[in-house]
Amino acid sequence: MTKTVTDVICPFCGTLCDDLEVVVSDDGKQLLEVYNACVIGTEKFLHSQSKDRVTRPRLHQDDGTWKEISYDEAVEYSAQMLAKAKKPLMFGWSSTNCEAQSVGNEIAELTRACCDNTAATCHGTSLIAIQDIGLPSCTLGEIKNRADRVIFWGCNPAHAHPRHMSRYSIFPRGFFTSKGQMSRKMVVVDPRVTDTAKMADVHLQIEQGKDYELLNALRVAFKGEWLPDVVAGIPKEKIREVADMMKSGRFGIIFFGMGVTQSLGKNHNIDEAIAVTKDLNEYTKFSIMPMRGHYNVTGSGEVFAWQFGFPYSVDLTRGFARYNPGDTSTIDLLVRGEVDAMFTIGSDPGAHFPISAVQQIAKVPSVCVDPHLTPTTGVSKLHVPVAFNGVEVGGNCYRMDNVPIDCRKVVEPPEGMLTDEQFLIKVRDRVRQLKGVA
Amino acid sequence: MSEYIIKNGNVFDPVQGIKGDKADIAIKAGKIVDKVGSGAKVIDAKGKTVMAGAVEIHAHIAGPKVNMGRIYRPEDKLFTCTPTKGMERMGGGASIPTTFKTGYEYAKMGYTTAMEAAMPPLFSRHVHEEIRDTPIIDEGAFPVFGNNWFVLEYLKNKEVENTAAYIAWLIRATKGYAVKVVNPGGTEAWAWGLNCLSVNDPVPYFDITPAEIVTGLIEANEYLGLPHSLHIHPNNLGNPGCYETTLDTLRLTEGYKAKNKFGREQVMHLTHTQFHSYGGTNWGDFESKAKEVTDYVNKSKNITIDTGNVTLDETTTMTADGPFEHHLTGLNHLKWANIDVELETGSGVVPYIYSPNISVCAIQWAIGLEVALMMKDPMRCYITTDHPNAGPFTRYPRVIKWLMSAKAREAQVNAFKHKDKVLSQTSIGTLDREISLYELAQMTRAGPAKSLGLASMCGGLKPGMDADVAVYNFNPDKPVANPDDIEKAFSRCAHVFKSGVEVVTNGEIVSNGHKRTLWVNVKAKENPQVMRDINEKFLKYYSMTQANYESLGHHFVPNPFAVEVDATQG
Amino acid sequence: MATIHLNLISGRSIQQGVAIEGGKEKPAYRTAAGIIELDPSDLKKLGAWKNTNVKVTSDYGSVIVKAIETTQGPHPGLGFIPMGPWANAIINPDTYSTGMPTFKGVPVKVDVAINEPILLGIELVQKLCGVK
């Protein structure tokens, strides 16, 4: 016999779908089927039970092999490493729950570490811009119920947030948008004809890296002032057409992603996009929202902020929190060789950092807490596998619009495996002993 | 060590009518008791002032807009960080302290209970996580109802019972404490970029007026018999001439009587009254209407207020009055954040600098003090700064100094660049009243506790009440040499007890205690129609499932204290 | 066969998303992310059939990936390598003091490298880090 767990939250991306249904065996140990998830979420749930799963910590040996060790030994290694380091870095946090993030913060405070999350390579530049200019935004349900102008700028939800358009932004029939897709005009700005762009009413195939210019041109177009014939590869008539479309809506939203956060201009691109949104509020109602990547990077930012005062790239090395992206941010810390111990959790910098930063991780004592085998576990000294958050343990997470949803436990983790939180609590308690603190 | 005797202090307790007598306060097992044994630890309070722990009735200290403020203002942490030290976790932030610092700073000033002023229900998990991470002080949170689609639809049809059933469901689901209303109808209008600036402006589409929303919610609140009344931030906040809207809002209470088992006597609590007492027609002829507003409240026994004092600091404004915040960024061009919340509410955040060199800010400062000084009944007027909107809560000692010392007020008036305008546009120059310590205890302890329906538990030193006690290094028998001594004394307590645990000694944190989350477990009559409406709206309009919305597990509220309300009969 | 010069960007793809959840040690990850998507006109200039191994070189490094015909084009002059260790072997690590590397907008040259093998994900990173 089987049972179906409903209202399951998918722990993959910032869309944080919470309508999944998972069929499990009666004894709660086997995960059989997943409904309503996109193909990535489905893979996450089903793969969690694969036969080749690593279930115990393993220490990298000089000859390239791995030796299995106990969790207690892994705790000792991690605690010693963090307690002894002069400038340890605790990075990641985006694929685990807020309860674990909070324990991690305790450890970081005890060991005077630098701590950072994946916003460092994702929406960190958005945060910098928000700190300069603010953020007019809303929750995703507002889009569903009100939006008649939807702009995707430098993002490709068809690939990165697959159910976003069906749950919130294009297809739903909301309270004031009962015609669903027909209630909305969709604009996509992207240098490629992406699968998202193929659905748009207007696709501005922008010259890559020229987003700042095009955003600025829109602001000029709103005021009806002079424009050059072509900006960022887009003819001025098209720019005016889109500007008018935006102004004529009654509720608009700009969703934006890596196309603008990671290309040159970086935080200035986002600043200009937010300025476009602010300007539009002179004519109609407009909001803007970053398409957050990991399912709980937003949560990590929230927990850092209410406990330390800053959303990422936090430096606790002096015993109080400091923040200065470019100085206290992970890539820069690594590339400058300032870090003497690396603790990675809930992320994969090995795969997603520039290789020159990964090379630094490989040089120092390092621990990687991750249920999977990854390039980070491949270059770390200690790999600690843990239960899958959102599958084998619950815990609070924050969606891309900052809405908190408590993930559910669907199946038991493999015998004897710890969760992130349990492992971190043990590390914290051991660090306290090593530091002579109560 | 669970027995204490605080000896020989000068006690100020409005609950028992003690006005500075030298008396001993005995604590046992978390409560105030008549006497304790000889083994009790002795706390010497000779020459000191002893009061119950203070009760903060309205502050923005936990939740999404508070954290948005922290995230987008790294500069708020500049030079204001405190390192890890002994019991204390590190902290930072002047106008929006981190949660650990918030708890410590309140406790060091003798505050033991605080209410988060506005909880967007969709974000209840966030609010409770921050409350959980705020040490020492008991906290509750007020869910907002004034722009909620269910409320707008039910009250349009005058369905008070259905509204009450919905309120009960929501308060239980979010572990909330009271019915909060912010800019009724106006924040729903703001979802379309519009606003409701008077009590008669209809809400777009829903076609209900703020007046109908307010009266309907008063009726629903009394139908349920909740411990606190409707708690309202009226329409038209902050605009010259807004006092008329305030009076229109206050008049809606006429004929209503409080119905509850908690000793509460008001049907409306008007919050941050300073922001709602403006006259004039523009910033040039801007003037105080504190007298008009307090005259009305003075004769209306069914209203309580809090002041919303301006402290003349750089601070951060944050409120569920989304359209107001957009208006404010238009005035001062500082960075603007906005979060509209589906079906429920909205919010905005904008930094603000209350400069003593700007006549408007100086007049605002004066109005806040006028409100407190013109209110005749200190049991119905409470001291707040609408933290952080009019100033950080850490400035309460300074506000107390201004209220207790006409000399201090005069010095500040003289220091204003536009002193003449302050004197011509307000009556601060004519007010020589000085708040006494007993009145202070009424305005910061017994009064707010009674308004909140917590009079049996806190705000006083009567045996049986919670042992929340603050001892200040302030000797009422000695004349005040320098008004700044008042501010100093109220900044750092000699001792603070929370639920019978000593949490502060000599201004330092010595224990985190066992903070509780206060919430109201209000049971209403079963109402299948409302439950069907709830099911339907979740299915069709919310972006979250109902089961996940209602999910507020133990890890969010590890130490709950439920105030029980049975509204199932009649 | 000629060398072509392109502007390189990297980002998510749904196949890459599925592959990372399936395990980055597996060949499916290489199939999803060890590729460069080229516009047909650029493949023609390169003088190569689609699904040919190529060497992509920037100022920061070089990597062997499989050149495939783009599924989200046309985008002449633009090359797309899904986010992952292959892209990160050659993108610009400079954050210009923002903390953010320049993952998008890196000038690269592409040469045919038919006989060069494409490494698996973890293998590639270990090799570039000198880890056994």
PDB file of N, CA, C and O in Angstrom, chain A residues 120-148:
ATOM      1  N   ALA A 120      26.553  35.432  -3.855  1.00  0.00           N
ATOM      2  CA  ALA A 120      27.866  35.915  -4.289  1.00  0.00           C
ATOM      3  C   ALA A 120      28.069  35.741  -5.791  1.00  0.00           C
ATOM      4  O   ALA A 120      28.731  36.556  -6.426  1.00  0.00           O
ATOM      5  N   THR A 121      27.485  34.661  -6.341  1.00  0.00           N
ATOM      6  CA  THR A 121      27.636  34.449  -7.786  1.00  0.00           C
ATOM      7  C   THR A 121      26.290  34.509  -8.490  1.00  0.00           C
ATOM      8  O   THR A 121      26.129  34.009  -9.592  1.00  0.00           O
ATOM      9  N   CYS A 122      25.313  35.095  -7.867  1.00  0.00           N
ATOM     10  CA  CYS A 122      23.973  35.085  -8.447  1.00  0.00           C
ATOM     11  C   CYS A 122      23.348  36.480  -8.378  1.00  0.00           C
ATOM     12  O   CYS A 122      23.536  37.275  -9.283  1.00  0.00           O
ATOM     13  N   HIS A 123      22.660  36.794  -7.287  1.00  0.00           N
ATOM     14  CA  HIS A 123      21.999  38.099  -7.164  1.00  0.00           C
ATOM     15  C   HIS A 123      22.690  39.030  -6.178  1.00  0.00           C
ATOM     16  O   HIS A 123      22.084  39.991  -5.693  1.00  0.00           O
ATOM     17  N   GLY A 124      23.949  38.762  -5.894  1.00  0.00           N
ATOM     18  CA  GLY A 124      24.688  39.657  -5.010  1.00  0.00           C
ATOM     19  C   GLY A 124      24.718  41.070  -5.564  1.00  0.00           C
ATOM     20  O   GLY A 124      24.519  42.046  -4.838  1.00  0.00           O
ATOM     21  N   THR A 125      24.917  41.178  -6.866  1.00  0.00           N
ATOM     22  CA  THR A 125      24.955  42.509  -7.468  1.00  0.00           C
ATOM     23  C   THR A 125      23.580  43.172  -7.390  1.00  0.00           C
ATOM     24  O   THR A 125      23.480  44.391  -7.315  1.00  0.00           O
ATOM     25  N   SER A 126      22.524  42.358  -7.384  1.00  0.00           N
ATOM     26  CA  SER A 126      21.186  42.930  -7.189  1.00  0.00           C
ATOM     27  C   SER A 126      21.088  43.532  -5.802  1.00  0.00           C
ATOM     28  O   SER A 126      20.524  44.610  -5.613  1.00  0.00           O
ATOM     29  N   LEU A 127      21.633  42.806  -4.807  1.00  0.00           N
ATOM     30  CA  LEU A 127      21.576  43.318  -3.436  1.00  0.00           C
ATOM     31  C   LEU A 127      22.335  44.636  -3.325  1.00  0.00           C
ATOM     32  O   LEU A 127      21.890  45.562  -2.646  1.00  0.00           O
ATOM     33  N   ILE A 128      23.469  44.730  -4.004  1.00  0.00           N
ATOM     34  CA  ILE A 128      24.220  45.987  -3.977  1.00  0.00           C
ATOM     35  C   ILE A 128      23.367  47.110  -4.560  1.00  0.00           C
ATOM     36  O   ILE A 128      23.301  48.218  -4.021  1.00  0.00           O
ATOM     37  N   ALA A 129      22.715  46.824  -5.683  1.00  0.00           N
ATOM     38  CA  ALA A 129      21.860  47.844  -6.303  1.00  0.00           C
ATOM     39  C   ALA A 129      20.705  48.223  -5.394  1.00  0.00           C
ATOM     40  O   ALA A 129      20.372  49.395  -5.241  1.00  0.00           O
ATOM     41  N   ILE A 130      20.089  47.223  -4.773  1.00  0.00           N
ATOM     42  CA  ILE A 130      18.967  47.487  -3.861  1.00  0.00           C
ATOM     43  C   ILE A 130      19.423  48.373  -2.717  1.00  0.00           C
ATOM     44  O   ILE A 130      18.687  49.240  -2.248  1.00  0.00           O
ATOM     45  N   GLN A 131      20.668  48.181  -2.285  1.00  0.00           N
ATOM     46  CA  GLN A 131      21.189  49.010  -1.206  1.00  0.00           C
ATOM     47  C   GLN A 131      21.454  50.436  -1.661  1.00  0.00           C
ATOM     48  O   GLN A 131      21.546  51.353  -0.845  1.00  0.00           O
ATOM     49  N   ASP A 132      21.552  50.653  -2.957  1.00  0.00           N
ATOM     50  CA  ASP A 132      21.718  52.003  -3.479  1.00  0.00           C
ATOM     51  C   ASP A 132      20.396  52.679  -3.752  1.00  0.00           C
ATOM     52  O   ASP A 132      20.230  53.864  -3.498  1.00  0.00           O
ATOM     53  N   ILE A 133      19.427  51.929  -4.313  1.00  0.00           N
ATOM     54  CA  ILE A 133      18.236  52.576  -4.852  1.00  0.00           C
ATOM     55  C   ILE A 133      16.916  52.045  -4.300  1.00  0.00           C
ATOM     56  O   ILE A 133      15.867  52.646  -4.498  1.00  0.00           O
ATOM     57  N   GLY A 134      16.935  50.910  -3.567  1.00  0.00           N
ATOM     58  CA  GLY A 134      15.676  50.396  -3.045  1.00  0.00           C
ATOM     59  C   GLY A 134      15.104  49.314  -3.938  1.00  0.00           C
ATOM     60  O   GLY A 134      15.775  48.823  -4.838  1.00  0.00           O
ATOM     61  N   LEU A 135      13.836  48.916  -3.688  1.00  0.00           N
ATOM     62  CA  LEU A 135      13.241  47.822  -4.462  1.00  0.00           C
ATOM     63  C   LEU A 135      11.717  47.877  -4.390  1.00  0.00           C
ATOM     64  O   LEU A 135      11.133  47.432  -3.405  1.00  0.00           O
ATOM     65  N   PRO A 136      11.049  48.383  -5.427  1.00  0.00           N
ATOM     66  CA  PRO A 136       9.581  48.318  -5.430  1.00  0.00           C
ATOM     67  C   PRO A 136       9.156  46.927  -5.881  1.00  0.00           C
ATOM     68  O   PRO A 136       9.406  46.551  -7.023  1.00  0.00           O
ATOM     69  N   SER A 137       8.549  46.158  -4.992  1.00  0.00           N
ATOM     70  CA  SER A 137       8.271  44.769  -5.331  1.00  0.00           C
ATOM     71  C   SER A 137       6.941  44.308  -4.748  1.00  0.00           C
ATOM     72  O   SER A 137       6.187  45.094  -4.163  1.00  0.00           O
ATOM     73  N   CYS A 138       6.654  43.029  -4.881  1.00  0.00           N
ATOM     74  CA  CYS A 138       5.383  42.474  -4.434  1.00  0.00           C
ATOM     75  C   CYS A 138       5.549  40.969  -4.318  1.00  0.00           C
ATOM     76  O   CYS A 138       6.590  40.426  -4.657  1.00  0.00           O
ATOM     77  N   THR A 139       4.502  40.290  -3.812  1.00  0.00           N
ATOM     78  CA  THR A 139       4.567  38.831  -3.757  1.00  0.00           C
ATOM     79  C   THR A 139       4.054  38.255  -5.085  1.00  0.00           C
ATOM     80  O   THR A 139       3.377  38.932  -5.866  1.00  0.00           O
ATOM     81  N   LEU A 140       4.386  36.986  -5.324  1.00  0.00           N
ATOM     82  CA  LEU A 140       4.043  36.367  -6.609  1.00  0.00           C
ATOM     83  C   LEU A 140       2.538  36.277  -6.840  1.00  0.00           C
ATOM     84  O   LEU A 140       2.070  36.290  -7.978  1.00  0.00           O
ATOM     85  N   GLY A 141       1.762  36.187  -5.772  1.00  0.00           N
ATOM     86  CA  GLY A 141       0.305  36.150  -5.942  1.00  0.00           C
ATOM     87  C   GLY A 141      -0.242  37.443  -6.523  1.00  0.00           C
ATOM     88  O   GLY A 141      -1.277  37.441  -7.190  1.00  0.00           O
ATOM     89  N   GLU A 142       0.447  38.558  -6.264  1.00  0.00           N
ATOM     90  CA  GLU A 142       0.009  39.832  -6.851  1.00  0.00           C
ATOM     91  C   GLU A 142       0.147  39.782  -8.372  1.00  0.00           C
ATOM     92  O   GLU A 142      -0.688  40.298  -9.102  1.00  0.00           O
ATOM     93  N   ILE A 143       1.234  39.145  -8.832  1.00  0.00           N
ATOM     94  CA  ILE A 143       1.420  38.998 -10.277  1.00  0.00           C
ATOM     95  C   ILE A 143       0.291  38.151 -10.845  1.00  0.00           C
ATOM     96  O   ILE A 143      -0.337  38.492 -11.849  1.00  0.00           O
ATOM     97  N   LYS A 144       0.036  37.042 -10.165  1.00  0.00           N
ATOM     98  CA  LYS A 144      -0.991  36.108 -10.625  1.00  0.00           C
ATOM     99  C   LYS A 144      -2.338  36.821 -10.740  1.00  0.00           C
ATOM    100  O   LYS A 144      -3.083  36.608 -11.706  1.00  0.00           O
ATOM    101  N   ASN A 145      -2.660  37.669  -9.757  1.00  0.00           N
ATOM    102  CA  ASN A 145      -3.990  38.261  -9.713  1.00  0.00           C
ATOM    103  C   ASN A 145      -4.130  39.581 -10.445  1.00  0.00           C
ATOM    104  O   ASN A 145      -5.238  39.994 -10.770  1.00  0.00           O
ATOM    105  N   ARG A 146      -3.015  40.278 -10.679  1.00  0.00           N
ATOM    106  CA  ARG A 146      -3.152  41.636 -11.211  1.00  0.00           C
ATOM    107  C   ARG A 146      -2.358  41.945 -12.475  1.00  0.00           C
ATOM    108  O   ARG A 146      -2.752  42.853 -13.230  1.00  0.00           O
ATOM    109  N   ALA A 147      -1.218  41.242 -12.699  1.00  0.00           N
ATOM    110  CA  ALA A 147      -0.281  41.740 -13.708  1.00  0.00           C
ATOM    111  C   ALA A 147      -0.800  41.582 -15.126  1.00  0.00           C
ATOM    112  O   ALA A 147      -1.218  40.493 -15.529  1.00  0.00           O
ATOM    113  N   ASP A 148      -0.726  42.671 -15.884  1.00  0.00           N
ATOM    114  CA  ASP A 148      -1.061  42.579 -17.307  1.00  0.00           C
ATOM    115  C   ASP A 148       0.133  42.946 -18.190  1.00  0.00           C
ATOM    116  O   ASP A 148       0.006  42.993 -19.411  1.00  0.00           O
TER     117      ASP A 148
END
